[in-house]
Amino acid sequence: MGFWNSLFGGVTDPEEEKKAADERNFDLLKYDGVKAMRIGQYEYAMKCFEKALQTKEDPEVRDYLSRAFLHMGRLDDALAEMKTLAIHEPDNIHLKMQAASVAYMKEDYEEMTALCEQALAVDADNAMAHLFYAKAELGQDHLIQGIARLTKAIALDDKLGEAHLLRGQTLMKMGDLNGATEDVTWLTEHTEESEDVLMLHARLEAAKGNAEAAIGIYGQVIDVNPFHVDAFRERGMLRLEQGDKQGAEEDMKMVLELNPEEMADVSGEYSAEGIEQKTRQAYSNLNPFGI
C-alpha cells in the first residue's frame, strides 16, 4: 500500500517510514562496526554496535560487541554481553563455554563454575564443560577435584589433548610422577610437538633425576621457542648441578638478556671465578612445581 501511495503522490504511513529508516540505520551501523573491527578500530566499532542494539536486539551484533570489548581489554563488559547471549540461547553450550573462557581470563572462578554447571545441566557428558570446570577448580587450588574433572573429560573424549596436558601438569605438581608420565607419554604419541608439552616432559625428567634427558628436552623447547625464559633458566640450573658451569653461565646470560628485570637479583659481572656462586643465587628461587 505504501508503494502505491508513494507512486501516485499519496500519504505514506509514518510508522512504516520509521520502521524502514530504523532498519537502514541498523544495517549501516552494523556493517560500519564490522568494517571498523577489521581494521582494528575497536572503539568506533563498539559505538556502532551499541547504537545498533538500541534500535533492535540482534544476537550477531551482540556477539560482535563482545569481541570488540575483548580486543579493548574490557573483560567485564565482554562477559556481560556473552552472558546475555547465553540467556537468549539457554541450550547453546558453546556460548556458555565462550563466557567461561572470559571468566577464566578474569580469574573469576565462581562465575566460571556457574557457567559450567549450566552447560552440564544441558549435557552432562560434555567433555569441554568438564575441562572448563576443572580449570575453575584448579584456579581455586582444588587439585583433587580438578584431577577428577579432567579424568572425566578425558573419559568422555580421549583425544582432548589440553585435558591430558593440564592433568599431567597438576599430577606433577602433586608429586605423582607416575601419573604425570602417563599423560606425557600420551601427549608425545598423539599431539604435535609444542613447547608446553616439551616443558612438562623436561620438568618430569628433571624431577625423576634424569638430568641429561631433561637438558636435551629443554633444548628442544628452545628450538621451538628461542625466547622461552623458563627453559633457559631451568636448563641452566641442571647444567650447574651437573658441573657444567660454562653452560649454566650461557643460559643465565640468556635469561638476563630476555628478562632484564632479573638482573636485580644478580650482582656484579659473570666471571669464571664467580659463576657458580652468582648462578646459584640467580637460580635459588627456582622451583617450578613446588616439589
Short mmCIF file of C-alpha atoms in Angstrom, two decimals, residues 1-287:
data_model
loop_
_atom_site.label_atom_id
_atom_site.label_comp_id
_atom_site.label_asym_id
_atom_site.label_seq_id
_atom_site.Cartn_x
_atom_site.Cartn_y
_atom_site.Cartn_z
CA MET A 1 0.00 0.00 0.00
CA GLY A 2 2.85 2.38 0.89
CA PHE A 3 4.40 1.77 -2.56
CA TRP A 4 1.23 2.76 -4.43
CA ASN A 5 0.71 5.80 -2.19
CA SER A 6 4.25 6.95 -2.97
CA LEU A 7 3.83 6.27 -6.68
CA PHE A 8 0.67 8.32 -7.01
CA GLY A 9 1.58 11.03 -4.53
CA GLY A 10 -0.42 9.63 -1.64
CA VAL A 11 0.43 9.94 2.06
CA THR A 12 2.78 7.25 3.37
CA ASP A 13 2.36 5.56 6.73
CA PRO A 14 4.68 7.29 9.27
CA GLU A 15 5.11 4.04 11.19
CA GLU A 16 6.24 2.22 8.08
CA GLU A 17 8.63 5.04 7.22
CA LYS A 18 10.13 4.99 10.71
CA LYS A 19 10.47 1.21 10.63
CA ALA A 20 12.23 1.32 7.26
CA ALA A 21 14.54 4.11 8.45
CA ASP A 22 15.41 2.15 11.60
CA GLU A 23 16.25 -0.91 9.51
CA ARG A 24 18.51 1.14 7.24
CA ASN A 25 20.25 2.75 10.21
CA PHE A 26 20.65 -0.61 11.91
CA ASP A 27 22.26 -2.15 8.81
CA LEU A 28 24.57 0.84 8.37
CA LEU A 29 25.69 0.77 11.99
CA LYS A 30 26.19 -3.00 11.95
CA TYR A 31 28.31 -3.07 8.83
CA ASP A 32 30.24 0.08 9.76
CA GLY A 33 31.09 -1.65 13.03
CA VAL A 34 32.23 -4.81 11.24
CA LYS A 35 34.43 -2.77 8.88
CA ALA A 36 35.91 -0.88 11.82
CA MET A 37 36.76 -4.14 13.61
CA ARG A 38 38.52 -5.46 10.51
CA ILE A 39 40.95 -2.53 10.57
CA GLY A 40 41.39 -2.54 14.34
CA GLN A 41 39.21 0.47 15.19
CA TYR A 42 37.53 -1.26 18.12
CA GLU A 43 36.42 1.89 19.94
CA TYR A 44 34.45 3.06 16.91
CA ALA A 45 33.14 -0.45 16.28
CA MET A 46 31.90 -0.64 19.88
CA LYS A 47 29.97 2.62 19.46
CA CYS A 48 28.40 1.37 16.23
CA PHE A 49 27.29 -1.91 17.78
CA GLU A 50 25.91 -0.27 20.93
CA LYS A 51 23.92 2.20 18.82
CA ALA A 52 22.63 -0.62 16.62
CA LEU A 53 21.44 -2.56 19.66
CA GLN A 54 19.48 0.49 20.78
CA THR A 55 17.47 0.08 17.59
CA LYS A 56 16.82 -3.63 17.97
CA GLU A 57 18.15 -6.75 19.67
CA ASP A 58 20.36 -8.82 17.40
CA PRO A 59 22.49 -11.79 18.60
CA GLU A 60 25.07 -11.34 15.85
CA VAL A 61 25.66 -7.70 16.75
CA ARG A 62 25.87 -8.55 20.44
CA ASP A 63 28.48 -11.18 19.60
CA TYR A 64 30.46 -8.61 17.61
CA LEU A 65 30.20 -6.21 20.55
CA SER A 66 31.58 -8.81 22.94
CA ARG A 67 34.55 -9.35 20.61
CA ALA A 68 35.20 -5.61 20.40
CA PHE A 69 35.21 -5.43 24.20
CA LEU A 70 37.68 -8.33 24.33
CA HIS A 71 40.06 -6.59 21.95
CA MET A 72 39.83 -3.48 24.11
CA GLY A 73 40.61 -5.47 27.25
CA ARG A 74 37.19 -4.75 28.75
CA LEU A 75 36.65 -8.25 30.09
CA ASP A 76 33.75 -7.38 32.41
CA ASP A 77 31.78 -5.87 29.53
CA ALA A 78 32.65 -8.75 27.20
CA LEU A 79 31.48 -11.28 29.79
CA ALA A 80 28.23 -9.37 30.33
CA GLU A 81 27.46 -9.46 26.60
CA MET A 82 28.26 -13.18 26.37
CA LYS A 83 26.03 -13.95 29.36
CA THR A 84 23.20 -12.02 27.70
CA LEU A 85 23.66 -14.10 24.56
CA ALA A 86 23.65 -17.29 26.64
CA ILE A 87 20.38 -16.27 28.31
CA HIS A 88 18.73 -15.88 24.90
CA GLU A 89 20.02 -19.34 23.88
CA PRO A 90 19.88 -21.40 27.09
CA ASP A 91 20.70 -24.67 25.34
CA ASN A 92 23.75 -23.31 23.49
CA ILE A 93 26.72 -24.83 25.34
CA HIS A 94 29.22 -23.16 23.02
CA LEU A 95 28.08 -19.72 24.20
CA LYS A 96 28.43 -20.77 27.82
CA MET A 97 31.96 -22.02 27.18
CA GLN A 98 32.87 -18.75 25.47
CA ALA A 99 31.67 -16.88 28.55
CA ALA A 100 33.53 -19.33 30.81
CA SER A 101 36.77 -18.67 28.90
CA VAL A 102 36.43 -14.93 29.58
CA ALA A 103 35.65 -15.63 33.23
CA TYR A 104 38.86 -17.69 33.28
CA MET A 105 40.81 -14.74 31.88
CA LYS A 106 39.35 -12.64 34.71
CA GLU A 107 40.23 -15.35 37.25
CA ASP A 108 36.55 -15.28 38.25
CA TYR A 109 36.32 -18.96 39.12
CA GLU A 110 32.93 -18.74 40.82
CA GLU A 111 31.38 -17.32 37.62
CA MET A 112 33.21 -19.94 35.60
CA THR A 113 31.86 -22.72 37.81
CA ALA A 114 28.31 -21.41 37.49
CA LEU A 115 28.58 -21.33 33.68
CA CYS A 116 29.99 -24.86 33.57
CA GLU A 117 27.17 -26.13 35.78
CA GLN A 118 24.65 -24.52 33.43
CA ALA A 119 26.31 -26.25 30.47
CA LEU A 120 26.35 -29.62 32.23
CA ALA A 121 22.65 -29.20 33.06
CA VAL A 122 22.09 -29.18 29.29
CA ASP A 123 24.55 -32.03 28.55
CA ALA A 124 26.10 -33.87 31.49
CA ASP A 125 28.54 -35.63 29.15
CA ASN A 126 30.02 -32.56 27.51
CA ALA A 127 33.80 -33.03 27.70
CA MET A 128 34.64 -29.35 27.22
CA ALA A 129 32.34 -28.33 30.06
CA HIS A 130 34.16 -30.76 32.37
CA LEU A 131 37.51 -29.40 31.16
CA PHE A 132 36.50 -25.82 31.92
CA TYR A 133 35.06 -26.92 35.26
CA ALA A 134 38.45 -28.49 36.03
CA LYS A 135 40.19 -25.20 35.21
CA ALA A 136 37.89 -23.42 37.64
CA GLU A 137 38.67 -25.99 40.36
CA LEU A 138 42.41 -25.75 39.77
CA GLY A 139 42.22 -21.96 39.76
CA GLN A 140 40.95 -22.24 43.33
CA ASP A 141 43.69 -24.75 44.24
CA HIS A 142 41.19 -27.62 44.46
CA LEU A 143 43.66 -30.07 42.98
CA ILE A 144 41.84 -33.32 43.74
CA GLN A 145 38.54 -32.03 42.35
CA GLY A 146 40.37 -30.66 39.33
CA ILE A 147 42.02 -34.00 38.62
CA ALA A 148 38.64 -35.74 38.91
CA ARG A 149 37.08 -33.33 36.38
CA LEU A 150 39.99 -33.74 33.98
CA THR A 151 39.76 -37.51 34.22
CA LYS A 152 36.04 -37.28 33.45
CA ALA A 153 36.74 -35.04 30.44
CA ILE A 154 39.34 -37.50 29.13
CA ALA A 155 36.99 -40.43 29.66
CA LEU A 156 34.42 -38.62 27.51
CA ASP A 157 36.93 -37.54 24.86
CA ASP A 158 40.31 -39.27 24.99
CA LYS A 159 41.62 -37.00 22.22
CA LEU A 160 41.31 -33.90 24.40
CA GLY A 161 44.99 -33.01 24.49
CA GLU A 162 44.51 -29.94 26.68
CA ALA A 163 42.98 -32.11 29.41
CA HIS A 164 45.92 -34.54 29.27
CA LEU A 165 48.38 -31.64 29.48
CA LEU A 166 46.62 -29.97 32.39
CA ARG A 167 46.24 -33.25 34.26
CA GLY A 168 49.91 -34.09 33.71
CA GLN A 169 50.96 -30.67 34.99
CA THR A 170 48.72 -30.98 38.03
CA LEU A 171 49.79 -34.53 38.86
CA MET A 172 53.41 -33.46 38.73
CA LYS A 173 52.65 -30.52 40.99
CA MET A 174 51.15 -33.02 43.43
CA GLY A 175 54.27 -35.20 43.19
CA ASP A 176 52.59 -38.05 41.29
CA LEU A 177 55.36 -38.59 38.74
CA ASN A 178 53.98 -41.93 37.54
CA GLY A 179 50.58 -40.41 36.80
CA ALA A 180 52.19 -37.45 35.06
CA THR A 181 54.30 -39.85 32.98
CA GLU A 182 51.17 -41.50 31.58
CA ASP A 183 49.86 -38.16 30.34
CA VAL A 184 53.24 -37.10 28.94
CA THR A 185 53.52 -40.41 27.09
CA TRP A 186 50.04 -39.94 25.61
CA LEU A 187 50.85 -36.36 24.61
CA THR A 188 54.13 -37.24 22.90
CA GLU A 189 52.40 -40.01 20.96
CA HIS A 190 49.21 -38.22 19.97
CA THR A 191 49.92 -34.49 19.67
CA GLU A 192 52.15 -32.26 17.60
CA GLU A 193 55.34 -31.02 19.21
CA SER A 194 54.61 -27.98 21.37
CA GLU A 195 56.62 -26.02 23.90
CA ASP A 196 54.06 -26.70 26.66
CA VAL A 197 54.26 -30.47 26.20
CA LEU A 198 58.05 -30.36 25.91
CA MET A 199 58.34 -28.22 29.07
CA LEU A 200 56.23 -30.70 31.02
CA HIS A 201 58.33 -33.57 29.66
CA ALA A 202 61.60 -31.81 30.56
CA ARG A 203 60.42 -30.99 34.08
CA LEU A 204 59.24 -34.55 34.56
CA GLU A 205 62.61 -35.97 33.55
CA ALA A 206 64.34 -33.48 35.84
CA ALA A 207 62.09 -34.48 38.74
CA LYS A 208 62.92 -38.13 38.10
CA GLY A 209 66.62 -37.33 38.29
CA ASN A 210 67.23 -37.80 34.57
CA ALA A 211 69.21 -34.59 34.19
CA GLU A 212 70.80 -35.32 30.81
CA ALA A 213 67.47 -36.27 29.25
CA ALA A 214 65.86 -33.15 30.72
CA ILE A 215 68.67 -30.92 29.40
CA GLY A 216 68.14 -32.36 25.92
CA ILE A 217 64.39 -31.75 26.04
CA TYR A 218 64.87 -28.18 27.29
CA GLY A 219 66.99 -27.74 24.17
CA GLN A 220 64.02 -28.87 22.08
CA VAL A 221 61.85 -26.28 23.82
CA ILE A 222 64.36 -23.59 22.89
CA ASP A 223 64.40 -24.84 19.30
CA VAL A 224 60.62 -24.35 19.18
CA ASN A 225 60.73 -21.02 21.05
CA PRO A 226 64.15 -19.32 21.26
CA PHE A 227 62.70 -16.77 23.71
CA HIS A 228 61.49 -19.24 26.35
CA VAL A 229 62.99 -17.76 29.52
CA ASP A 230 61.94 -20.64 31.79
CA ALA A 231 63.59 -23.19 29.51
CA PHE A 232 66.92 -21.36 29.69
CA ARG A 233 66.60 -20.83 33.43
CA GLU A 234 65.71 -24.42 34.27
CA ARG A 235 68.26 -25.91 31.88
CA GLY A 236 70.91 -23.68 33.40
CA MET A 237 70.09 -24.94 36.87
CA LEU A 238 70.51 -28.53 35.72
CA ARG A 239 73.75 -27.73 33.94
CA LEU A 240 75.10 -26.15 37.10
CA GLU A 241 74.12 -29.20 39.14
CA GLN A 242 75.92 -31.37 36.56
CA GLY A 243 79.08 -29.29 36.91
CA ASP A 244 78.71 -27.53 33.58
CA LYS A 245 79.44 -24.00 34.82
CA GLN A 246 80.04 -22.63 31.33
CA GLY A 247 76.68 -23.95 30.10
CA ALA A 248 74.95 -22.57 33.18
CA GLU A 249 76.58 -19.19 32.60
CA GLU A 250 75.45 -19.15 28.96
CA ASP A 251 71.87 -19.97 29.94
CA MET A 252 71.82 -17.40 32.74
CA LYS A 253 73.09 -14.72 30.37
CA MET A 254 70.20 -15.57 28.02
CA VAL A 255 67.75 -15.31 30.92
CA LEU A 256 69.06 -11.85 31.79
CA GLU A 257 69.00 -10.80 28.14
CA LEU A 258 65.41 -11.94 27.67
CA ASN A 259 64.25 -10.77 31.10
CA PRO A 260 66.45 -7.85 32.27
CA GLU A 261 64.37 -7.39 35.43
CA GLU A 262 66.10 -10.44 36.87
CA MET A 263 69.41 -8.56 36.82
CA ALA A 264 68.39 -7.02 40.15
CA ASP A 265 68.82 -10.43 41.77
CA VAL A 266 72.35 -10.88 40.45
CA SER A 267 75.23 -8.59 41.41
CA GLY A 268 78.46 -8.00 39.52
CA GLU A 269 79.77 -9.40 36.26
CA TYR A 270 79.89 -13.06 35.39
CA SER A 271 83.38 -14.50 35.52
CA ALA A 272 84.96 -17.91 35.69
CA GLU A 273 85.65 -17.37 39.38
CA GLY A 274 82.24 -16.15 40.42
CA ILE A 275 79.89 -18.02 38.09
CA GLU A 276 78.96 -20.81 40.48
CA GLN A 277 78.02 -18.53 43.37
CA LYS A 278 76.20 -15.99 41.22
CA THR A 279 74.34 -18.52 39.13
CA ARG A 280 73.25 -20.41 42.23
CA GLN A 281 71.98 -17.12 43.61
CA ALA A 282 70.00 -16.48 40.44
CA TYR A 283 68.57 -20.00 40.48
CA SER A 284 67.93 -20.14 44.23
CA ASN A 285 64.21 -19.37 43.93
CA LEU A 286 63.61 -21.74 41.05
CA ASN A 287 61.05 -24.45 41.85
#
